[in-house]
Amino acid sequence: MSVVRLSHLTKVFSHDTKAVDDLSLTIGDGEFLVLVGPSGCGKSTVLRMIAGLEEVSGGDVLIDGEDVTNWAPKERDIAMVFQNYALYPHMTVRENMGFALRLRHTDKAELRDKVDATADLLGLSGLLDRRPAALSGGQRQRVAMGRAMVRQPRVFLLDEPLSNLDAKLRVSMRAELARLHQRYGITTVYVTHDQVEAMTLGDRIAVLDKGRLQQVGTPEELYQAPANRFVAGFMGSPSMNFATVELRGDADRAAVTLAGREFAVHHRPELARYLGSTVVMGLRPAAFALAVASGPETLPVVPLGVESLGDEKHVLFRLPSGGPDEAGPEETGPDDVPVAVDEAAATELWTAKVGQRAALTIGKRVPLTVDLDQAYFFDPATGDAVAAAEQAVLTG
Ligand SMILES: Nc1ncnc2c1ncn2[C@@H]1O[C@H](COP(=O)(O)OP(=O)(O)O)[C@@H](O)[C@H]1O
Ligand SMILES: [Mg+2]
């Protein structure tokens, strides 16, 4: 049982570029913390510094209050599973799993019991005499996990352990990991670039971007009250849509203009200081719905793509510019639809989530409703959420 504390942890590889920049974070006893962020943001470097495989440039690693920053990896009692876990091909599953314990000259009977118990838990009992070549990808992954678990380390570090598996296997391994963690309760740091994996596995999630910690919280906290635009765009699939909009009116009757149409913004006292200027508005795909008919508060969009996911559809579109030609009839054929696109937002493809039964054709304009009560707002200069705390209260 162990608490891991990272204090101002920093790693500079070269040219002053900080792979990890002043990271302070405490992982509680028995906690399952997911470290998530895009490729290259420093996740593996953080894990390697915790494990002692990478020297730190600054800051400290503490385990149970003890400063282990300069300890050798094997003195830390940490087990790590890598994305490209390598099993010893000439060894059986049993030998692979018992390897670390054998190195420690563990008593033979004890070693056997521990391997048997772990294999049982992982559903590997029937495979103990096989060599890795005779196993499926999922089974090999399990052996790699088993090899790390057998010695019951103080801390478990997992670096994208499921990314080499196919989608279905990933889902079942996710469930298995959660079960194993519940059973053993070993303090775990799990690294992934996949926000779905982060949302489903983590007690808490730490979001990293360019080596800097963006936010730490439960999956719900990060989803409902993202601290900034980066977290908002990273958590949730498909991603949140963003537009820089002008905020007009007064505190009681504020409105934004989207695609040339005015949309009322209700009950957002925190937006007061942005009145008369611009603010970044974020809308998740679920904030849209297909409108019954076009009207003053609907968004006329021309689907550039329609993805059917079985129980819902995703409509891809660019934010229309809102010119006068947009009042054209909805029946307009695909060839003569004036696709007037907002120049400023022209590169950004937006996504709306609509019901499976929505009748949609690529190129044929449809009206969408927008639920501004679900809108998020960010400061255009800093990207920080506008009064995130108040927003959290409002969304319960
Ligand atoms: N040994 C190294 N030498 C120089 N740069 C490195 C080294 N390892 C990682 N980096 C750089 O540090 C940054 C973070 O890398 P990494 O921790 O592997 O990211 P992630 O695991 O999030 O994909 C990247 O820009 C990467 O190129
Ligand atoms: Mg990595």
Coordinates of N, CA, C and O and ligand atoms in Angstrom, one line a residue, residues 38-45 83 159-160 191, ligand 2:
P38 N -2.2 13.7 -25.5 CA -1.8 13.3 -26.9 C -0.4 12.7 -26.9 O 0.4 12.9 -26.0
S39 N -0.1 12.1 -28.0 CA 1.2 11.5 -28.2 C 2.3 12.6 -28.1 O 2.2 13.7 -28.6
G40 N 3.3 12.3 -27.4 CA 4.5 13.2 -27.2 C 4.3 14.2 -26.1 O 5.2 15.1 -25.9
C41 N 3.3 14.1 -25.3 CA 3.0 15.1 -24.2 C 3.9 14.8 -23.0 O 3.8 15.6 -22.0
G42 N 4.5 13.7 -22.9 CA 5.4 13.4 -21.8 C 5.0 12.3 -20.9 O 5.6 12.1 -19.8
K43 N 4.0 11.6 -21.2 CA 3.4 10.5 -20.3 C 4.4 9.5 -20.0 O 4.6 9.1 -18.8
S44 N 5.1 8.9 -21.0 CA 6.0 7.8 -20.8 C 7.2 8.3 -19.9 O 7.7 7.6 -19.1
T45 N 7.6 9.6 -20.2 CA 8.7 10.1 -19.4 C 8.4 10.2 -18.0 O 9.2 9.9 -17.1
Q83 N 4.1 -0.8 -23.4 CA 3.3 -1.1 -24.6 C 3.8 -2.2 -25.4 O 3.1 -3.1 -25.8
D159 N 2.1 1.4 -19.2 CA 2.3 2.4 -20.3 C 1.6 1.9 -21.5 O 2.1 1.1 -22.2
E160 N 0.4 2.4 -21.8 CA -0.4 2.0 -22.9 C -0.4 0.5 -23.1 O -0.1 0.0 -24.2
V191 N -1.1 4.9 -18.1 CA -0.9 5.9 -19.2 C -1.6 5.5 -20.5 O -1.6 4.3 -20.9
Ligands
MG2 MG 4.5 7.1 -24.5

